[in-house]
Structure formats: C-alpha cells, structure tokens
PDB file of C-alpha atoms and ligand atoms in Angstrom:
ATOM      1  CA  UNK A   1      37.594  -5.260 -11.250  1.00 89.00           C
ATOM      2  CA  UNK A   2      34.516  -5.613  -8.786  1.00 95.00           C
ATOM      3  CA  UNK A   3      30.722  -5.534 -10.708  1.00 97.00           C
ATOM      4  CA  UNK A   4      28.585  -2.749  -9.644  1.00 98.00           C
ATOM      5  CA  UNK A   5      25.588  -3.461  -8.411  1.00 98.00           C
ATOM      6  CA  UNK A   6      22.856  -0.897  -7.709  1.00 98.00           C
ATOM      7  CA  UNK A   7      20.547  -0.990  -4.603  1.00 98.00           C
ATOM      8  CA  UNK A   8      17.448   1.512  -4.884  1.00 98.00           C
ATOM      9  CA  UNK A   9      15.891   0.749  -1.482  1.00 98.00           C
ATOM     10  CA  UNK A  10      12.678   1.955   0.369  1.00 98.00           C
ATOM     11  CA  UNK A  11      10.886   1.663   3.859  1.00 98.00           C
ATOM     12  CA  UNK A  12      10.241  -2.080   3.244  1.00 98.00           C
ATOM     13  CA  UNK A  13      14.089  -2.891   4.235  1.00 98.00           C
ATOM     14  CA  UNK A  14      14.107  -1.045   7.536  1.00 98.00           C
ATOM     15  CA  UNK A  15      10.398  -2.419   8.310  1.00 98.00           C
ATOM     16  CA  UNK A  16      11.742  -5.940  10.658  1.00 98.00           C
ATOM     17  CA  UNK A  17      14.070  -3.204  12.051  1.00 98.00           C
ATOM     18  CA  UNK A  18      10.762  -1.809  13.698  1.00 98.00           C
ATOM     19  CA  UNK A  19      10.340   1.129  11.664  1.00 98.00           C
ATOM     20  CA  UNK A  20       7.081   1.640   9.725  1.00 97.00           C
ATOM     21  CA  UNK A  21       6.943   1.929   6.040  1.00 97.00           C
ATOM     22  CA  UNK A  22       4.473   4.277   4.511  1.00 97.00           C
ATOM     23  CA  UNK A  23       1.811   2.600   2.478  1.00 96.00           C
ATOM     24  CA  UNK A  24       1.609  -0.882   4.316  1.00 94.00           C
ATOM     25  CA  UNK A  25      -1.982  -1.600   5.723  1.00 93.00           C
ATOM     26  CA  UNK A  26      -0.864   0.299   9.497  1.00 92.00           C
ATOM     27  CA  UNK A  27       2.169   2.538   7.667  1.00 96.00           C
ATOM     28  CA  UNK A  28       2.754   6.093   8.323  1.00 97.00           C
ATOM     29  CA  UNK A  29      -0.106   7.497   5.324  1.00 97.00           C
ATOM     30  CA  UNK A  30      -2.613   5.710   7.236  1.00 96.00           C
ATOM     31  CA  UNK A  31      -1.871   7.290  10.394  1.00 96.00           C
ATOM     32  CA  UNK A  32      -0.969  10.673   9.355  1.00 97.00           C
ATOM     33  CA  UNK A  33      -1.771  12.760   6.515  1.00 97.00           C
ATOM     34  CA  UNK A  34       0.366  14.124   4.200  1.00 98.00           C
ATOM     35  CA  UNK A  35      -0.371  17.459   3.977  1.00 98.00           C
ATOM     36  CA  UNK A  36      -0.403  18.103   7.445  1.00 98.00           C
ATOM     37  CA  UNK A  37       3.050  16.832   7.954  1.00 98.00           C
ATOM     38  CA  UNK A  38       4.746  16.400   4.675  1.00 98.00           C
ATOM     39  CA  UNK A  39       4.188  19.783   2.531  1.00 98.00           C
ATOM     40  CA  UNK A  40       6.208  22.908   2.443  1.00 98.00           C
ATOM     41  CA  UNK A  41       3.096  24.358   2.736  1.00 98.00           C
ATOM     42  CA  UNK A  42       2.640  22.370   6.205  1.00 98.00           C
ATOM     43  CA  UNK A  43       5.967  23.637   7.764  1.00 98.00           C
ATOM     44  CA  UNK A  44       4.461  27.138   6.769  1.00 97.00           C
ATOM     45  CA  UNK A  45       1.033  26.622   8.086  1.00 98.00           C
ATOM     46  CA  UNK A  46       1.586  24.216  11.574  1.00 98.00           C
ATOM     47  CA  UNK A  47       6.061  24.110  11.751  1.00 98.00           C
ATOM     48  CA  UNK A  48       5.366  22.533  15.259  1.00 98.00           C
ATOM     49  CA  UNK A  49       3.126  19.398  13.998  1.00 98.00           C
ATOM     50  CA  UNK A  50       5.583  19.082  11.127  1.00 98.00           C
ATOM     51  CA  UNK A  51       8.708  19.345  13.457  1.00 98.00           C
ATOM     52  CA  UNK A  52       6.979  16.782  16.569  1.00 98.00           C
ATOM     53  CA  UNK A  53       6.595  14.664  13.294  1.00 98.00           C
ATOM     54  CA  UNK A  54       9.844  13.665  12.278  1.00 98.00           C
ATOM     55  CA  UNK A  55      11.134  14.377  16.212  1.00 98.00           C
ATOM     56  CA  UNK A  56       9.251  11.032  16.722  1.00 98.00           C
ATOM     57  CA  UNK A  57      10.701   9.894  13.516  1.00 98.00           C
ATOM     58  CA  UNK A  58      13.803  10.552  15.090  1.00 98.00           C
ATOM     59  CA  UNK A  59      13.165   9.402  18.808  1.00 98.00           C
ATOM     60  CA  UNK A  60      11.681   5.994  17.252  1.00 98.00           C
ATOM     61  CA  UNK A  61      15.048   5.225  14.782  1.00 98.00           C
ATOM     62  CA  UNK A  62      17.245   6.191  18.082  1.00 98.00           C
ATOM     63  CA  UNK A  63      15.902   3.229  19.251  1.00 98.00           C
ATOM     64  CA  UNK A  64      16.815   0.445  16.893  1.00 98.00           C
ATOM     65  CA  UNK A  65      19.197  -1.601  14.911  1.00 98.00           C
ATOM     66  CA  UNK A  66      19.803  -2.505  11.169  1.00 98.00           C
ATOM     67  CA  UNK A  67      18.863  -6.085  10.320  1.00 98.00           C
ATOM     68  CA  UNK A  68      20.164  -9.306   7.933  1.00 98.00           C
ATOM     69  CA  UNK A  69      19.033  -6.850   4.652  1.00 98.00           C
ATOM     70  CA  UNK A  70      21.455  -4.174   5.912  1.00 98.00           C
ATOM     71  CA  UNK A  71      23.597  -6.425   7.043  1.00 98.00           C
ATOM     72  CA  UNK A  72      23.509  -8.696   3.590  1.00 98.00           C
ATOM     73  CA  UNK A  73      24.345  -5.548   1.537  1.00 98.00           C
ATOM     74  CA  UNK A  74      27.638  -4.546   3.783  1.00 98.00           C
ATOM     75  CA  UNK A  75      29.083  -8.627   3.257  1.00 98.00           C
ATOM     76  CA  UNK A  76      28.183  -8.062  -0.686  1.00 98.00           C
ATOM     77  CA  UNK A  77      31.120  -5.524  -0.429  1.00 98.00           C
ATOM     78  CA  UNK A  78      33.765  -8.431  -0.194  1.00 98.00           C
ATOM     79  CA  UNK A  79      32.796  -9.362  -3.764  1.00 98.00           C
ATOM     80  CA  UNK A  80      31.362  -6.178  -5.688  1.00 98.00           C
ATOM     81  CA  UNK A  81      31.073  -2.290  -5.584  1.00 98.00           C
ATOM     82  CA  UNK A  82      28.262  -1.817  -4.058  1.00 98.00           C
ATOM     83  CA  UNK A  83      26.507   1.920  -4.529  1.00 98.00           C
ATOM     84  CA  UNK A  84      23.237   2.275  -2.467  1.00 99.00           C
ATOM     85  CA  UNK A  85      20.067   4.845  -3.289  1.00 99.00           C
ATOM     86  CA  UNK A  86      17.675   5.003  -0.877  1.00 99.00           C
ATOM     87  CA  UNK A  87      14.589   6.775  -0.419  1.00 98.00           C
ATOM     88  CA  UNK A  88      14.949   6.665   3.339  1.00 98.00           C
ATOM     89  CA  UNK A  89      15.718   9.123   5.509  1.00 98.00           C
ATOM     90  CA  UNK A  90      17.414   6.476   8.103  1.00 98.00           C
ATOM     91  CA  UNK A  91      20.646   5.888   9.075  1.00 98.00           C
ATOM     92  CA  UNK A  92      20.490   1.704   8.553  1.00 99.00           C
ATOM     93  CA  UNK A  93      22.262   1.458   6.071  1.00 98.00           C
ATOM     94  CA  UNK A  94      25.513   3.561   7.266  1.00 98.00           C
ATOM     95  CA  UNK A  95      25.260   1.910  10.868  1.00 98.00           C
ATOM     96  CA  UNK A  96      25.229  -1.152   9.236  1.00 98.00           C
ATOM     97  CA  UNK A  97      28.566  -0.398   7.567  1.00 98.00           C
ATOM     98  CA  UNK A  98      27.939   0.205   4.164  1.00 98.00           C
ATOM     99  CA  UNK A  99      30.312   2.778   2.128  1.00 98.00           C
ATOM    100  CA  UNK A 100      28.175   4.245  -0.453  1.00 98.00           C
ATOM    101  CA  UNK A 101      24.981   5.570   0.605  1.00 99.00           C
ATOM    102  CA  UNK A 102      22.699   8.137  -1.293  1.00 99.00           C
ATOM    103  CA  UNK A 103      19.843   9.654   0.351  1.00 98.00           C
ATOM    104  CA  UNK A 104      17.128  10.973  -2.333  1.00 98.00           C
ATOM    105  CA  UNK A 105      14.939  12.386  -0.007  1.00 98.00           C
ATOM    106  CA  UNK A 106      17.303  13.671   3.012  1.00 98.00           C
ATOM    107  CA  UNK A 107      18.372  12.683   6.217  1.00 98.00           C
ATOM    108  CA  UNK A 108      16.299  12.288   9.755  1.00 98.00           C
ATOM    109  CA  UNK A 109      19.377  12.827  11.831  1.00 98.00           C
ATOM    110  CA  UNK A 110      20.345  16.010   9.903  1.00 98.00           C
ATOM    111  CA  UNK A 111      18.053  19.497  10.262  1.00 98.00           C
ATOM    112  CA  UNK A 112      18.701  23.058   7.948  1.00 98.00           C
ATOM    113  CA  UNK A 113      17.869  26.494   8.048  1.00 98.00           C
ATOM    114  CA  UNK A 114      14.711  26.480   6.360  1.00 98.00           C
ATOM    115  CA  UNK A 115      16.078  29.759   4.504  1.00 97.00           C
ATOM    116  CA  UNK A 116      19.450  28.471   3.099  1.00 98.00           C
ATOM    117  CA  UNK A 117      19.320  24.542   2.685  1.00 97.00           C
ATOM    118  CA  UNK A 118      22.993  24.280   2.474  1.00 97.00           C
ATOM    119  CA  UNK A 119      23.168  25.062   6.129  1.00 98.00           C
ATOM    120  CA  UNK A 120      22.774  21.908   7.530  1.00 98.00           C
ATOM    121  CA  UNK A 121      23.444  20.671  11.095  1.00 98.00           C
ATOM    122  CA  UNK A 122      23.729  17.160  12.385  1.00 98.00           C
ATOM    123  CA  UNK A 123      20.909  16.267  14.720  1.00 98.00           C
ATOM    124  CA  UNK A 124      19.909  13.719  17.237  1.00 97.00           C
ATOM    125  CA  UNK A 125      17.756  15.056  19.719  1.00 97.00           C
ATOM    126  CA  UNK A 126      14.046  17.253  19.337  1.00 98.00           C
ATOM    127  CA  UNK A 127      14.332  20.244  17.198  1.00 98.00           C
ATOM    128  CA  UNK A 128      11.604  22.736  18.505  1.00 98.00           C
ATOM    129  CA  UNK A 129      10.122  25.906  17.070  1.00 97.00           C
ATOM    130  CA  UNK A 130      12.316  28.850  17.972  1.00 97.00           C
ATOM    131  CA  UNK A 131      15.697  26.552  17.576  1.00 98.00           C
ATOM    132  CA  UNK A 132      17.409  28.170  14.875  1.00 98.00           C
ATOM    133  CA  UNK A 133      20.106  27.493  12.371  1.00 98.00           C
ATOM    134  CA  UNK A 134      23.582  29.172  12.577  1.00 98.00           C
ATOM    135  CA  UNK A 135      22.313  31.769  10.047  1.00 98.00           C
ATOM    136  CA  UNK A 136      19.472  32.587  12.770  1.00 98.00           C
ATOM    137  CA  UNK A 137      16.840  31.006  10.851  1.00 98.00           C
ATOM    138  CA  UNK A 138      14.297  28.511  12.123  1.00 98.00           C
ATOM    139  CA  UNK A 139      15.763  24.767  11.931  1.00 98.00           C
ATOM    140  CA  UNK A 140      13.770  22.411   9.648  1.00 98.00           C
ATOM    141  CA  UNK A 141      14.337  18.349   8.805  1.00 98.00           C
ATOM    142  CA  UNK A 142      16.701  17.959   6.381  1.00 98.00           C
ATOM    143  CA  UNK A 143      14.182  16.068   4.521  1.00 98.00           C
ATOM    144  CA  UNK A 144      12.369  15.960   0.786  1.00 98.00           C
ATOM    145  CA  UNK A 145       8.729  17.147   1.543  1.00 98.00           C
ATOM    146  CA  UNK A 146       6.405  16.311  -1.217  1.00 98.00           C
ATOM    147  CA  UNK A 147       6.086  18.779  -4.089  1.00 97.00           C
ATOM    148  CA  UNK A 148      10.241  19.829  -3.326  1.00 98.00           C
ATOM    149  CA  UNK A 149      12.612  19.287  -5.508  1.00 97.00           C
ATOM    150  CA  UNK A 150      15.133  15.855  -5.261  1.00 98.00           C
ATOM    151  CA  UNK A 151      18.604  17.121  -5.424  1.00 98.00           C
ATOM    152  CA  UNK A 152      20.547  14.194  -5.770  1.00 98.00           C
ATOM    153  CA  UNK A 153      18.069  12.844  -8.390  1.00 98.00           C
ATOM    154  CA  UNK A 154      21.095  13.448 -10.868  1.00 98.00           C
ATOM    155  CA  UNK A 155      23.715  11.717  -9.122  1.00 98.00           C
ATOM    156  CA  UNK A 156      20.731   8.683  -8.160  1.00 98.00           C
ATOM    157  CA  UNK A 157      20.371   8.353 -12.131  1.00 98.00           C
ATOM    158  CA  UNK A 158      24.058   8.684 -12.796  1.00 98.00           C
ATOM    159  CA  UNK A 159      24.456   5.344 -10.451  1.00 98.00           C
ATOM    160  CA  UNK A 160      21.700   3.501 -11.589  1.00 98.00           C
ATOM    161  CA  UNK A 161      22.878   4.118 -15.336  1.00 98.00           C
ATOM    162  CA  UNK A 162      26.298   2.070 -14.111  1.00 98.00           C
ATOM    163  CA  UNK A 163      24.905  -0.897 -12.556  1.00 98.00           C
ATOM    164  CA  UNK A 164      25.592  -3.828 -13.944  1.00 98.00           C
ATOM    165  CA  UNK A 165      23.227  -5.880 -11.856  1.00 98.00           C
ATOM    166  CA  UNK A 166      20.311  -3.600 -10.078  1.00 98.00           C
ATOM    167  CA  UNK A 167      18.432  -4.968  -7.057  1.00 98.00           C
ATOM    168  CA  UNK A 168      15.047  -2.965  -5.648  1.00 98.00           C
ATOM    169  CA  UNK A 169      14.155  -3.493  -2.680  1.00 98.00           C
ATOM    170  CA  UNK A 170      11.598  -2.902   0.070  1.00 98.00           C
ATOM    171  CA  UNK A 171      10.040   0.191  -2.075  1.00 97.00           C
ATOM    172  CA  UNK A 172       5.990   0.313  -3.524  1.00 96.00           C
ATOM    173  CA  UNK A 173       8.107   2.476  -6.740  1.00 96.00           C
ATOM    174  CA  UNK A 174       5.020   4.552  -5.954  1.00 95.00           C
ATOM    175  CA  UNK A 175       6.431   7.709  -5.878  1.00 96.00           C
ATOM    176  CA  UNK A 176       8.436   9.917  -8.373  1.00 95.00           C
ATOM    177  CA  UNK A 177      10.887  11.380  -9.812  1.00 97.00           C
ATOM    178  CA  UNK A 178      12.490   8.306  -7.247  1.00 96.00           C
ATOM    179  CA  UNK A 179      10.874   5.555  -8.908  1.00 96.00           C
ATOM    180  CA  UNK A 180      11.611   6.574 -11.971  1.00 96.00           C
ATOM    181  CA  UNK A 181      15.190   5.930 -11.771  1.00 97.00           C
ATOM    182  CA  UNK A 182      14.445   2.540 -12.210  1.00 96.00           C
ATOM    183  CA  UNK A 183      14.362   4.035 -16.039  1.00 95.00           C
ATOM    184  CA  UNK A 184      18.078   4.551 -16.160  1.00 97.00           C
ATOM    185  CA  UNK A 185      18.980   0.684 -15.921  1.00 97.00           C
ATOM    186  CA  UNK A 186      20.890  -0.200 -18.480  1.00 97.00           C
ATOM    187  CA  UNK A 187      19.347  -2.695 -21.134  1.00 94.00           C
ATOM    188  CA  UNK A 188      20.550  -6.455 -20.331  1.00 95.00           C
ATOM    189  CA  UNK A 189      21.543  -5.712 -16.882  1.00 97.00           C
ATOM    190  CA  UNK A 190      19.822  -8.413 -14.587  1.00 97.00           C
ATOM    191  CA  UNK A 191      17.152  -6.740 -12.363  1.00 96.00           C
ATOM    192  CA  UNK A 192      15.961  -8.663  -8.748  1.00 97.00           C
ATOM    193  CA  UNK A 193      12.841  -7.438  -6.977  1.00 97.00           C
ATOM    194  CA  UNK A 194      13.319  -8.361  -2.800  1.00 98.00           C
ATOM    195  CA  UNK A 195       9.299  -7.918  -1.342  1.00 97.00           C
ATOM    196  CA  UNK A 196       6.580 -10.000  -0.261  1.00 98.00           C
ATOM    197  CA  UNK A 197       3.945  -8.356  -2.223  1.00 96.00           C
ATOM    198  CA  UNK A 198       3.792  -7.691  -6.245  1.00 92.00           C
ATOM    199  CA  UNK A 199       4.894  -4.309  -6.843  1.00 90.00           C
ATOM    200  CA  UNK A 200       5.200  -3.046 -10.401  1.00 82.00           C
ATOM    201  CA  UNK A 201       8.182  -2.238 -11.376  1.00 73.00           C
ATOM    202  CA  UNK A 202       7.372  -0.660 -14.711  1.00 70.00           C
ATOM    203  CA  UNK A 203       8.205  -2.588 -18.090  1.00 73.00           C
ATOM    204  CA  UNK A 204      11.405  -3.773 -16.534  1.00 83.00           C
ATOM    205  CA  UNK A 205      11.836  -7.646 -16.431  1.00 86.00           C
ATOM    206  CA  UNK A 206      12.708  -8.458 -12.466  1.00 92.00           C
ATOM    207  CA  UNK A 207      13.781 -11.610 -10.802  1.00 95.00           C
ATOM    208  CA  UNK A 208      11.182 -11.304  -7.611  1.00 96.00           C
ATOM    209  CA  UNK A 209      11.956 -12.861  -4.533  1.00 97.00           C
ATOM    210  CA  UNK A 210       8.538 -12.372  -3.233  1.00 97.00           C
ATOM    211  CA  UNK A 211      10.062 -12.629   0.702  1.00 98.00           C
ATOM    212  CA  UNK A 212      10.851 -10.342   3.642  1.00 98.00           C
ATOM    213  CA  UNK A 213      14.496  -8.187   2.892  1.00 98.00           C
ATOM    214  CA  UNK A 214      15.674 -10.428   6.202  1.00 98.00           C
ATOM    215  CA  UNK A 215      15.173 -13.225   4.624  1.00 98.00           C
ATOM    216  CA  UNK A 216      15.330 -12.219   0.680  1.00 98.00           C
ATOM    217  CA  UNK A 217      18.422 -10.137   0.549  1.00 98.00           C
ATOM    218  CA  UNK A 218      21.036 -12.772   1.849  1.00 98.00           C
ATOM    219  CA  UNK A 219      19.474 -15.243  -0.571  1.00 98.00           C
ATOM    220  CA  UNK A 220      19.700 -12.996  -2.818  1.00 98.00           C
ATOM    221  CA  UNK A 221      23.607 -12.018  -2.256  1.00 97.00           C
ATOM    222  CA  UNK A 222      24.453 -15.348  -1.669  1.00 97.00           C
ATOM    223  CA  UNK A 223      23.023 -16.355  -5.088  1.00 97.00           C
ATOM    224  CA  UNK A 224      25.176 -13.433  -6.970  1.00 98.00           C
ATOM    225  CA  UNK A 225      28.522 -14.195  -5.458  1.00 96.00           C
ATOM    226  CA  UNK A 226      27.905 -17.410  -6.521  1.00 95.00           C
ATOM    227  CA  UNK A 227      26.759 -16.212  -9.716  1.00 93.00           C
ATOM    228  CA  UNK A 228      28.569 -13.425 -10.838  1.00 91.00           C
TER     229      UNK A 228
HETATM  230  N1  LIG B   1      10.773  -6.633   3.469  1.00 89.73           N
HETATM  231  C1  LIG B   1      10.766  -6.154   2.192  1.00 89.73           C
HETATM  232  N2  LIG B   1       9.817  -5.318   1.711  1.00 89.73           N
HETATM  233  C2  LIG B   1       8.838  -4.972   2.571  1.00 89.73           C
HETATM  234  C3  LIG B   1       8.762  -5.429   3.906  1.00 89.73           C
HETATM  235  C4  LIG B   1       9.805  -6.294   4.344  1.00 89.73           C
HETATM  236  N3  LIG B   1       9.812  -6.786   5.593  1.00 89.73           N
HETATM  237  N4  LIG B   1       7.649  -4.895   4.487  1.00 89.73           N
HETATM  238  C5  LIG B   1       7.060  -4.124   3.541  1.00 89.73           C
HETATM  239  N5  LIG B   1       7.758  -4.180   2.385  1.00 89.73           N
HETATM  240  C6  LIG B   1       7.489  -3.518   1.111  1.00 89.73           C
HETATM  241  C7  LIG B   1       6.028  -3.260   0.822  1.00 89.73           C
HETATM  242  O1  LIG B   1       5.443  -4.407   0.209  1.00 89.73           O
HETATM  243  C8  LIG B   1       6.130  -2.077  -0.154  1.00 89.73           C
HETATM  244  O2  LIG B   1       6.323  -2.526  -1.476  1.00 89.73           O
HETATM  245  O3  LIG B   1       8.101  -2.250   1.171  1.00 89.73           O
HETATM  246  C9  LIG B   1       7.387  -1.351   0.326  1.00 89.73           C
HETATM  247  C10 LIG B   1       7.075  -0.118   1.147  1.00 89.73           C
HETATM  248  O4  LIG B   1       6.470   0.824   0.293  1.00 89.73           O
HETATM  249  P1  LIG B   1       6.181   2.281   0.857  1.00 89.73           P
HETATM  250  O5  LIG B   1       5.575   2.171   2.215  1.00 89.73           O
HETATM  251  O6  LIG B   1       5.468   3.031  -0.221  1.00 89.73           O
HETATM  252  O7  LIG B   1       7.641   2.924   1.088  1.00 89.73           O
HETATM  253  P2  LIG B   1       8.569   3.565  -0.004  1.00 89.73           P
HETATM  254  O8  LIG B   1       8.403   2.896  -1.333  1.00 89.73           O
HETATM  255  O9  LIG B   1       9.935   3.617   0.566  1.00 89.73           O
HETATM  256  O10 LIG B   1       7.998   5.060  -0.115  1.00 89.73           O
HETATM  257  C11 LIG B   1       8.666   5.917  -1.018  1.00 89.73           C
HETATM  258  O11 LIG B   1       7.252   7.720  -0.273  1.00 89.73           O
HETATM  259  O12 LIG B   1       6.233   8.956   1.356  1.00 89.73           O
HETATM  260  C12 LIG B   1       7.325   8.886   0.538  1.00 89.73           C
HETATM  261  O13 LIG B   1       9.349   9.927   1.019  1.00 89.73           O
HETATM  262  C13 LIG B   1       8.589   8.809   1.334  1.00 89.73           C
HETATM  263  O14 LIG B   1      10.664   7.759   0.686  1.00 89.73           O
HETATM  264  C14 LIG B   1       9.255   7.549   0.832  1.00 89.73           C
HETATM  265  C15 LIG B   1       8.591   7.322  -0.498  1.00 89.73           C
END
C-alpha cells in the first residue's frame, strides 16, 4: 500500500512557470487592488474590470508550461498516492499529469452563471459582459472571490487529515479558511516547507527547504522515495 502524501500548494510553485504570485514584492496585490477585482461586490459594481482581470489571467497561463515542481509531484506518483490542494486557479498541475487535483478557490479556465454556480462552462478564450451562461445569466470566473465561501474546504480538510507525510509549498499560508487546513495534519506526520523565504506555518514543526519549488521539490521527492 502506497503512503499518502498531501501537497497544499500556492502561487509560489507556478511562479518560474512565469506566472505571478500575489504577495511577492511585484505580485498581483501590488499591481491591482483587491476590491476592485477580487470582491463580489466588484463583479456587482465594475463586472467588466473584474472579467478583463482574470481574461488576462487567462490569456497569460495560455501561454506557458508547468515546471520541475509540477513535474517532481507527477514522478512522486510511481512511489506514493499523491492527493494535491491547491489554492490556484491554474491548470499546472493537471497539464503536468498529476491525478488528484483539488482546487480551493476555483478554476481560471472554467466560468459560471453568476446566478446558479453549479452551471459551469469550460473556458479558454475572453469572457465579456453580455456573454451569458446556458441559464441566460451573465458568465462569471469560476473563481473564490474574497469574502465567498470555499466549497471544497471540507473535502481539502478531509485530505489533509489522511496524509501521512504533508508537504506546503509555494504558499505565504496568509490567507484563510485555506491556510488553516494546515490544522488538520495529523500529529507525528512529517511536515516539509518548499520556499525561499520564512513563512510561518503556524505551531506546526516543518522541514524547510528554504529554495525555489524547481529546485526544492525534486530534492525534496527524491529524499522521500529514498526515505519512506
Ligand atoms: N518557489 C517556491 N515558492 C515561491 C517561489 C518559488 N519560485 N516564488 C515565490 N514563492 C513563495 C513566496 O515566498 C510566498 O511564500 O510563494 C508564496 C506566494 O505567496 P502568495 O503570493 O501569498 O500566494 P498564495 O499563498 O498562493 O496566496 C493564497 O491568496 O489572493 C489569494 O486566492 C489567492 O489563492 C491565493 C491566496
């Protein structure tokens, strides 16, 4: 029987995949502000800026490829079950070829009717104001805004509460209920941190491997298949 182990990832592994994390020195909060394009109450107020928002989201993650951390977590399948959360809203991690994937906070290439949110529609291109969902509605990312609630923070916990070796990676654990699910790690189960800056990961005890995911995350597989 394969170990589990747990990823709970964040902007920081897609970041040497060219796409920008959020609270880095030049990351997304420093260029935009929240409320203007991450609030229900922005979709009400300006839909367009909010949907030209993630369109460039979109547009930029159209244009690149997964890297070695993606890449590291696919070849950890040979030797354990491997069960993903992530916070982002890209696609690496499925291109990449891993099998289990969670997405807490939704999905760039998927868009909803922003009245019922289990119409959901795949999409790749712009989504524009007046494009509308098959219930007629106006289409809106199929994304967590800030202040909405996490569905799959159930089924993230229920994971997490398995692993028998947990691994964070590329995330600040800055924002909840996400970061909290570092909470549901089970007592004695070895926790590694993959970052190149300190990041507290509350009173857990972590392993850090205070590099870039590139380089980090195959060290850091190569050191549990030899380990475990
Ligand atoms: N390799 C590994 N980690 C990196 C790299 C890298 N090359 N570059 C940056 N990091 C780390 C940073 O040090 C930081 O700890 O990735 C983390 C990025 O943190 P954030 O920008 O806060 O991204 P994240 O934690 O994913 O944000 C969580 O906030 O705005 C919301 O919904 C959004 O899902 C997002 C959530």
């Amino acid at each position: 029987m394969k170990k589990r182990v747990v990823v709970l990832s964040g902007a920081g592994i897609s970041a040497e995949s060219g796409l920008d994390t959020f609270r880095d020195s030049n990351g997304l909060w420093a260029n935009y502000r929240i409320e203007d394009v991450c609030t229900p109450e922005a979709l009400a107020r300006n839909p367009e800026r909010v949907l030209d928002f993630y369109n460039m989201r979109r547009r930029q993650l159209l244009q690149v490829e997964p890297n070695d951390a993606h890449i590291a977590l696919v070849n950890l399948e040979r030797h354990f079950q491997v069960d993903i959360v992530t916070q982002n809203i890209d696609d690496l991690h499925e291109r990449a070829g891993s099998s289990n994937v969670l997405h807490l906070h939704g999905e760039l290439l998927k868009s909803r009717s922003i009245k019922n949110p289990d119409i959901i529609v795949e999409t790749r291109g712009d989504v524009s104001l007046g494009e509308c969902a098959p219930d007629g509605a106006q289409l809106r990312p199929h994304v967590v805004f800030f202040g909405e609630e996490v569905p799959e923070l159930e089924r993230g916990a229920k994971i997490v509460s398995l692993a028998e070796i947990f691994i964070v990676v590329g995330t600040s654990l800055a924002v909840y209920p996400a970061a909290g699910l570092v909470n549901y790690v089970p007592y004695g189960v070895p926790c590694f941190l993959v970052d190149p800056t300190d990041v507290k990961a509350s009173y857990r005890v972590f392993k850090h491997i205070k590099k870039r995911a590139s380089e980090g995350l195959p060290e850091l597989c190569s050191l549990l298949i030899s380990n475990f």
